[in-house]
Amino acid sequence: MYTQALSTTETDDRGLEDAAKAAQFQARIDAEERIEPNDWMPAAYRKTLTRQISQHAHSEIVGMLPEGNWITRAPSLRRKAALLAKVQDECGHGLYLYAAAETLGTSREELVDAMLAGKAKYSSIFNYPTLTWADIGIIGWLVDGAAIMNQIPLCRCSYGPYARAMIRVCKEESFHQRQGYEIVLTLCRGSDEQQAMAQEALNRWWWPVLMMFGPPDATSQHSDTSTKWKIKRFSNDELRQKFVDATVPQAQYLGLTIPDPGMIQDADGHWPYSEIDWTEFKQVLAGNGPCNRDRLAARGKAHDEGAWVREAAAAYAAKRARRQTAQAAE
Amino acid sequence: MATPNTPLWEVFIRSRNGLAHKHVGSLHASDTTMALQAARDIYTRRGEGLSIWVVPSTAITASDPAEKGMMFEPAESKIYRHPTFYEVPDEVGHM
């Protein structure tokens, strides 16, 4: 999930490369062929994808934190088992994506180190806190819903390993959205306090979720190259509108009010929404969201505290390898 | 300090008996035991398989896609290897 358009595309430097190869590459893309790891590709294509896929991977991993926050406090065993499975899935998604990114030539360790050092970004949405149990429902319903909207076109991305990872992710993500909607539905059928809790969570998450689709098309500088390379199939605004159109009726069914007064369906069936506060988006991306420092600190702590496990596993593997060599020599 | 690299493995899963193992992805692990366990956790969370193979990525020798023309040309030019190359009169029926 969560590639967001925080990935700005590299400038096209094909002029420096073999023009014939570049033309051939573009012809393959135009013919809807998939590009595989050992194929020739422009350096900017490689760089753009490495950044986009690794940001996507980091988002999956950091995305475990806001939800992990509620595992021990889930209201029932059923909810707890489901949430645990969902968080495990996010971890799995992160790993598929790191593996896809690595096929472009950067090791997972380098990618993770860049994230821990604050040099690589992840989706802005995970810098918001999960204050109540209703947030877990809203995340599944809306954050995962937005992610699915973003990821379905990525299943047809020109880069084979990324597209294949997305197919797996999308299959699993559908459970996430449904379990979220079920949580919100249960709250909405509950007491007045529970309904109010669901509404309050929706009020907090609505605008940050719309920001997940990235800056508006008018200001998004580099999507041209991504579109030309068929990494991106729809613009940020197109996907955002699709998401809003799908979500409004779901909210109506729940009896919840979208915190955007005066939304009226237009003649084409779309639900126009008000201006998004892009200053907030920029602030969160710049590291000044409510939880940026917490998230990075938590990832850093987990990484550091896991160092001895990695060392022990490597030492054990080395010892066994030495023993095998010694036995073979006998 | 840079995190040291952990070896890469390719994972193959047989989804049910009678089918071949199919490549599903890769993972990092320091040895075979951990690679198998990680493959179980990462690639079979929803009953996707009955059998797993893990192979060190370094053990795989791959053909060069840049030379695919030369590599696969011999097969392309031999249309007589396909049944449709041969003429059998309609009266003979399905063969």
XYZ file of C-alpha atoms in Angstrom:
425
model
C 0.000 0.000 0.000
C 0.898 3.599 0.445
C 3.257 4.531 -2.338
C 1.676 7.959 -2.211
C 3.031 10.528 -4.543
C 5.712 11.387 -2.081
C 7.901 9.720 -4.602
C 9.026 12.459 -6.899
C 10.322 11.033 -10.125
C 13.905 11.378 -11.198
C 14.529 13.757 -14.040
C 14.800 11.946 -17.293
C 18.487 11.596 -18.088
C 18.168 9.424 -21.144
C 20.200 11.932 -23.104
C 23.256 10.523 -21.365
C 22.403 6.977 -22.299
C 22.300 4.993 -25.425
C 19.438 6.622 -27.315
C 18.697 3.475 -29.295
C 18.371 1.379 -26.139
C 16.147 3.998 -24.574
C 13.874 4.034 -27.605
C 13.691 0.256 -27.561
C 12.861 0.341 -23.848
C 10.036 2.842 -24.388
C 8.713 0.729 -27.249
C 8.551 -2.281 -24.928
C 6.672 -0.216 -22.329
C 4.268 1.097 -24.969
C 3.608 -2.469 -26.090
C 2.591 -3.293 -22.477
C 5.579 -5.610 -22.049
C 6.813 -6.114 -18.508
C 10.362 -5.116 -17.615
C 12.277 -7.755 -15.638
C 15.276 -7.253 -13.322
C 18.063 -8.134 -15.753
C 16.605 -6.181 -18.669
C 18.250 -2.947 -19.746
C 16.480 0.052 -18.218
C 17.207 3.789 -18.028
C 19.034 4.747 -14.835
C 16.221 7.135 -13.928
C 13.633 4.330 -14.229
C 15.711 2.200 -11.867
C 16.158 5.045 -9.413
C 12.504 6.100 -9.454
C 11.321 2.553 -8.869
C 13.886 1.823 -6.162
C 12.661 4.867 -4.326
C 8.964 4.232 -4.867
C 9.045 0.528 -3.972
C 11.257 1.040 -0.930
C 9.044 3.885 0.327
C 6.118 1.585 -0.131
C 7.938 -1.132 1.856
C 8.875 1.289 4.643
C 5.219 2.368 4.813
C 4.079 -1.213 5.347
C 6.582 -1.691 8.148
C 5.962 1.652 9.876
C 2.237 1.035 9.316
C 2.407 -1.812 11.813
C 3.030 0.679 14.639
C -0.285 2.583 14.847
C -2.246 -0.672 14.727
C 0.129 -2.665 16.909
C -0.717 -0.063 19.532
C -4.160 -1.703 19.969
C -3.354 -5.422 19.812
C -3.210 -5.840 23.579
C -6.358 -3.738 24.053
C -8.612 -5.196 21.366
C -12.122 -5.575 22.836
C -12.488 -9.317 22.151
C -10.439 -12.361 21.217
C -11.989 -12.325 17.737
C -10.892 -8.727 17.174
C -7.482 -9.411 18.629
C -6.823 -12.417 16.387
C -7.932 -10.454 13.318
C -5.809 -7.426 14.178
C -2.792 -9.592 14.860
C -3.248 -11.297 11.480
C -3.596 -7.926 9.781
C -0.420 -6.551 11.350
C 1.412 -9.752 10.340
C 0.167 -9.211 6.796
C 1.564 -5.663 6.771
C 4.930 -7.091 7.768
C 4.666 -9.656 4.972
C 3.761 -6.902 2.492
C 6.821 -4.957 3.570
C 8.976 -8.012 2.924
C 7.519 -8.730 -0.543
C 8.166 -5.116 -1.420
C 11.735 -5.030 -0.107
C 12.390 -8.137 -2.190
C 10.966 -6.399 -5.277
C 13.054 -3.270 -4.602
C 16.201 -5.352 -4.156
C 15.887 -6.769 -7.674
C 16.839 -3.260 -8.838
C 20.235 -3.579 -7.185
C 20.052 -2.024 -3.702
C 20.158 -4.410 -0.729
C 17.353 -4.496 1.809
C 19.815 -3.584 4.541
C 20.812 -0.400 2.711
C 17.165 0.491 2.138
C 16.257 -0.086 5.790
C 19.303 1.837 7.005
C 18.264 4.808 4.828
C 14.788 4.764 6.415
C 16.175 4.520 9.945
C 18.541 7.399 9.223
C 15.510 9.484 8.192
C 16.770 9.714 4.602
C 13.898 7.712 3.083
C 10.234 8.586 3.406
C 7.144 6.541 4.177
C 3.465 7.407 3.834
C 2.350 10.498 5.744
C -0.697 8.669 7.131
C 1.304 6.670 9.676
C 2.385 9.806 11.457
C -1.075 10.179 12.969
C -1.906 8.589 16.338
C -4.499 5.869 17.038
C -6.281 7.365 20.017
C -9.319 5.075 20.345
C -10.417 1.589 19.272
C -12.569 3.229 16.581
C -9.334 4.364 14.895
C -8.507 0.722 14.175
C -11.820 0.332 12.362
C -11.339 3.576 10.450
C -7.802 2.596 9.435
C -8.973 -0.714 8.009
C -11.933 0.830 6.235
C -10.358 4.052 4.931
C -6.557 3.795 5.075
C -6.564 0.291 3.627
C -9.397 1.291 1.304
C -7.333 4.173 -0.051
C -4.340 1.876 -0.326
C -6.321 -0.648 -2.378
C -7.469 2.139 -4.704
C -3.810 3.068 -5.191
C -2.501 -0.464 -5.492
C -4.910 -2.038 -7.935
C -3.499 -0.068 -10.893
C 0.009 -0.923 -9.642
C -0.734 -4.603 -10.347
C -0.266 -3.558 -14.000
C 2.888 -1.530 -13.378
C 5.537 -1.967 -16.079
C 8.080 -3.416 -13.648
C 7.375 -7.148 -13.283
C 8.534 -7.790 -9.694
C 6.610 -4.766 -8.371
C 3.439 -5.752 -10.241
C 3.663 -9.323 -8.915
C 4.174 -8.131 -5.333
C 1.128 -5.872 -5.722
C -1.067 -8.744 -6.883
C -0.261 -10.661 -3.696
C -0.731 -7.575 -1.542
C -4.107 -6.690 -3.096
C -5.455 -10.196 -2.507
C -4.636 -9.932 1.181
C -5.642 -6.309 1.622
C -9.308 -6.968 0.953
C -9.641 -8.728 4.333
C -8.133 -5.652 5.984
C -10.734 -3.308 4.619
C -13.645 -5.585 5.432
C -12.498 -6.179 9.011
C -12.172 -2.410 9.457
C -15.639 -1.731 8.109
C -17.049 -4.423 10.407
C -15.459 -2.753 13.431
C -16.962 0.623 12.490
C -20.328 -0.962 11.705
C -20.399 -2.632 15.138
C -19.658 0.687 16.830
C -22.327 2.451 14.767
C -24.912 -0.135 15.851
C -23.812 0.258 19.469
C -24.436 2.809 22.206
C -24.469 6.570 21.680
C -20.937 6.736 23.070
C -19.744 4.104 20.590
C -21.364 5.921 17.663
C -19.782 9.157 18.802
C -16.413 7.419 19.024
C -16.732 6.221 15.412
C -17.750 9.692 14.219
C -14.906 11.344 16.102
C -12.372 8.933 14.573
C -13.758 9.570 11.074
C -13.468 13.318 11.665
C -9.776 12.974 12.509
C -8.837 10.549 9.725
C -10.849 11.807 6.755
C -8.535 14.568 5.547
C -5.246 12.742 6.215
C -6.657 9.778 4.249
C -7.450 12.019 1.257
C -3.864 13.286 1.450
C -2.600 9.712 1.000
C -3.191 10.060 -2.749
C -0.519 12.744 -2.894
C -0.466 16.347 -4.073
C -3.080 17.622 -6.546
C -2.355 17.010 -10.237
C -1.843 20.717 -10.874
C 1.183 20.838 -8.557
C 2.521 17.314 -8.994
C 5.670 17.966 -11.008
C 6.979 14.615 -12.086
C 4.090 12.290 -12.734
C 4.620 12.693 -16.499
C 7.642 10.405 -16.531
C 5.945 7.867 -14.250
C 2.939 7.837 -16.547
C 5.101 7.510 -19.649
C 6.884 4.562 -18.033
C 3.544 3.036 -16.992
C 4.531 2.967 -13.349
C 1.517 5.141 -12.724
C -1.771 4.542 -14.533
C -4.051 7.133 -12.938
C -3.394 10.613 -11.609
C -3.550 11.444 -7.895
C -6.781 13.402 -8.290
C -8.438 10.674 -10.356
C -7.720 8.063 -7.699
C -8.748 10.405 -4.892
C -12.102 11.094 -6.572
C -12.689 7.387 -7.164
C -12.031 6.771 -3.482
C -14.384 9.530 -2.302
C -17.116 8.287 -4.659
C -16.797 4.766 -3.291
C -16.634 5.876 0.346
C -19.537 8.332 0.638
C -22.272 5.669 0.261
C -20.419 3.401 2.725
C -20.420 6.232 5.285
C -24.096 6.899 4.633
C -24.892 3.252 5.336
C -23.086 3.545 8.660
C -24.978 6.733 9.496
C -21.698 8.628 9.782
C -21.157 12.163 8.517
C -18.127 12.949 6.383
C -16.510 16.042 7.925
C -16.941 18.059 4.741
C -20.268 19.871 5.088
C -22.279 20.509 1.982
C -20.969 17.638 -0.167
C -23.509 17.168 -2.948
C -23.366 14.481 -5.615
C -22.955 16.036 -9.063
C -24.731 15.060 -12.268
C -21.963 12.558 -13.163
C -22.361 10.724 -9.877
C -19.177 12.151 -8.345
C -18.921 13.607 -4.864
C -16.846 16.811 -5.070
C -14.895 17.544 -1.881
C -13.537 20.766 -0.427
C -10.004 22.083 -0.735
C -7.448 19.923 1.117
C -5.061 21.590 3.570
C -1.791 20.904 1.737
C 0.243 22.832 4.309
C -0.547 20.089 6.803
C 0.530 17.432 4.272
C 3.846 19.201 3.662
C 4.428 19.606 7.379
C 3.857 15.898 8.031
C 6.146 14.917 5.137
C 8.784 17.303 6.445
C 8.819 15.381 9.718
C 6.529 17.604 11.748
C 3.430 15.405 11.974
C 2.051 14.344 15.362
C 4.016 11.065 15.506
C 6.995 11.306 13.093
C 9.617 11.238 15.826
C 7.851 8.439 17.730
C 7.592 6.227 14.650
C 11.250 6.563 13.710
C 12.339 6.065 17.312
C 10.211 2.896 17.594
C 11.650 1.469 14.345
C 15.187 2.359 15.429
C 14.681 0.716 18.815
C 13.298 -2.479 17.272
C 16.189 -2.593 14.802
C 18.815 -2.072 17.499
C 17.256 -4.555 19.882
C 17.168 -7.127 17.095
C 20.863 -6.718 16.294
C 21.924 -9.561 18.611
C 19.480 -11.933 16.898
C 20.940 -11.142 13.474
C 24.471 -11.531 14.850
C 23.680 -14.834 16.569
C 22.021 -16.250 13.446
C 24.979 -15.210 11.287
C 27.489 -16.665 13.809
C 25.579 -19.960 13.949
C 25.412 -20.195 10.147
C 29.160 -19.466 9.942
C 29.940 -22.136 12.553
C 27.885 -24.754 10.700
C 29.545 -23.824 7.413
C 32.999 -24.222 8.995
C 32.047 -27.612 10.440
C 30.771 -28.779 7.060
C 33.977 -27.694 5.342
C 36.037 -29.498 8.010
C 33.970 -32.698 7.615
C 34.287 -32.550 3.843
C 38.071 -32.261 4.204
C 38.321 -35.407 6.360
C 27.090 1.298 11.444
C 25.745 -0.262 8.268
C 23.651 -3.396 8.848
C 25.490 -6.460 7.449
C 23.712 -8.305 4.625
C 21.862 -11.568 5.274
C 21.881 -14.130 2.420
C 19.030 -14.077 -0.107
C 16.906 -17.169 -0.890
C 14.390 -17.916 -3.624
C 11.175 -19.583 -2.499
C 9.220 -22.192 -4.487
C 5.862 -23.550 -3.359
C 3.813 -26.540 -4.467
C 0.215 -25.434 -4.007
C -1.172 -28.968 -4.213
C -0.010 -32.425 -5.132
C 0.189 -32.996 -8.831
C 1.423 -29.468 -9.522
C 5.029 -28.340 -9.859
C 6.720 -26.083 -7.320
C 6.356 -22.512 -8.496
C 8.560 -19.517 -7.747
C 6.720 -17.188 -5.369
C 9.363 -14.711 -4.253
C 12.474 -14.317 -2.184
C 13.520 -13.672 1.401
C 16.541 -13.175 3.624
C 17.741 -15.751 6.154
C 21.055 -16.795 7.616
C 20.615 -20.562 7.101
C 18.343 -23.219 5.579
C 16.279 -23.831 8.727
C 15.500 -20.167 9.154
C 14.879 -19.752 5.431
C 12.238 -22.511 5.521
C 10.562 -21.057 8.599
C 10.544 -17.562 7.133
C 9.140 -18.919 3.840
C 6.349 -20.589 5.819
C 5.561 -17.325 7.625
C 5.841 -14.998 4.632
C 4.414 -17.009 1.768
C 1.907 -19.480 3.252
C -0.231 -17.485 5.680
C -3.421 -18.595 3.921
C -2.842 -22.214 3.082
C -1.033 -21.483 -0.184
C 1.072 -24.613 -0.151
C 1.857 -28.184 0.842
C 5.576 -28.115 0.173
C 8.279 -25.450 0.137
C 11.701 -25.352 -1.493
C 14.212 -22.679 -0.566
C 17.267 -22.204 -2.767
C 20.159 -19.798 -2.171
C 19.789 -17.086 -4.817
C 23.506 -17.342 -5.540
C 22.971 -20.969 -6.643
C 20.831 -19.863 -9.579
C 22.423 -19.369 -12.976
C 20.244 -17.255 -15.239
C 20.263 -16.686 -18.974
C 20.973 -13.143 -20.107
C 17.808 -11.413 -21.367
C 19.960 -9.254 -23.647
C 20.886 -12.434 -25.521
C 17.439 -13.924 -25.683
C 17.399 -13.604 -29.458
C 20.419 -15.833 -29.920
C 19.370 -18.098 -27.074
C 15.886 -18.914 -28.295
C 16.182 -18.442 -32.067
C 16.812 -22.161 -32.750
C 13.342 -22.997 -31.388
C 11.585 -20.202 -33.228
C 12.756 -21.231 -36.685
C 11.665 -24.860 -36.352
C 7.982 -24.666 -37.040
C 8.011 -28.359 -38.031
C 8.224 -29.140 -34.314
C 4.573 -28.172 -33.971
C 1.689 -30.491 -34.889
C -0.027 -27.798 -36.971
C 2.875 -27.942 -39.456
C 1.599 -31.245 -40.849
C -1.285 -31.653 -43.221
C -3.845 -34.302 -42.406
C -7.006 -34.443 -44.592
C -10.254 -33.588 -42.824
C -11.675 -36.996 -43.730
C -9.143 -38.617 -41.422
C -10.720 -36.872 -38.451
C -9.121 -35.714 -35.244
C -5.523 -36.777 -34.727
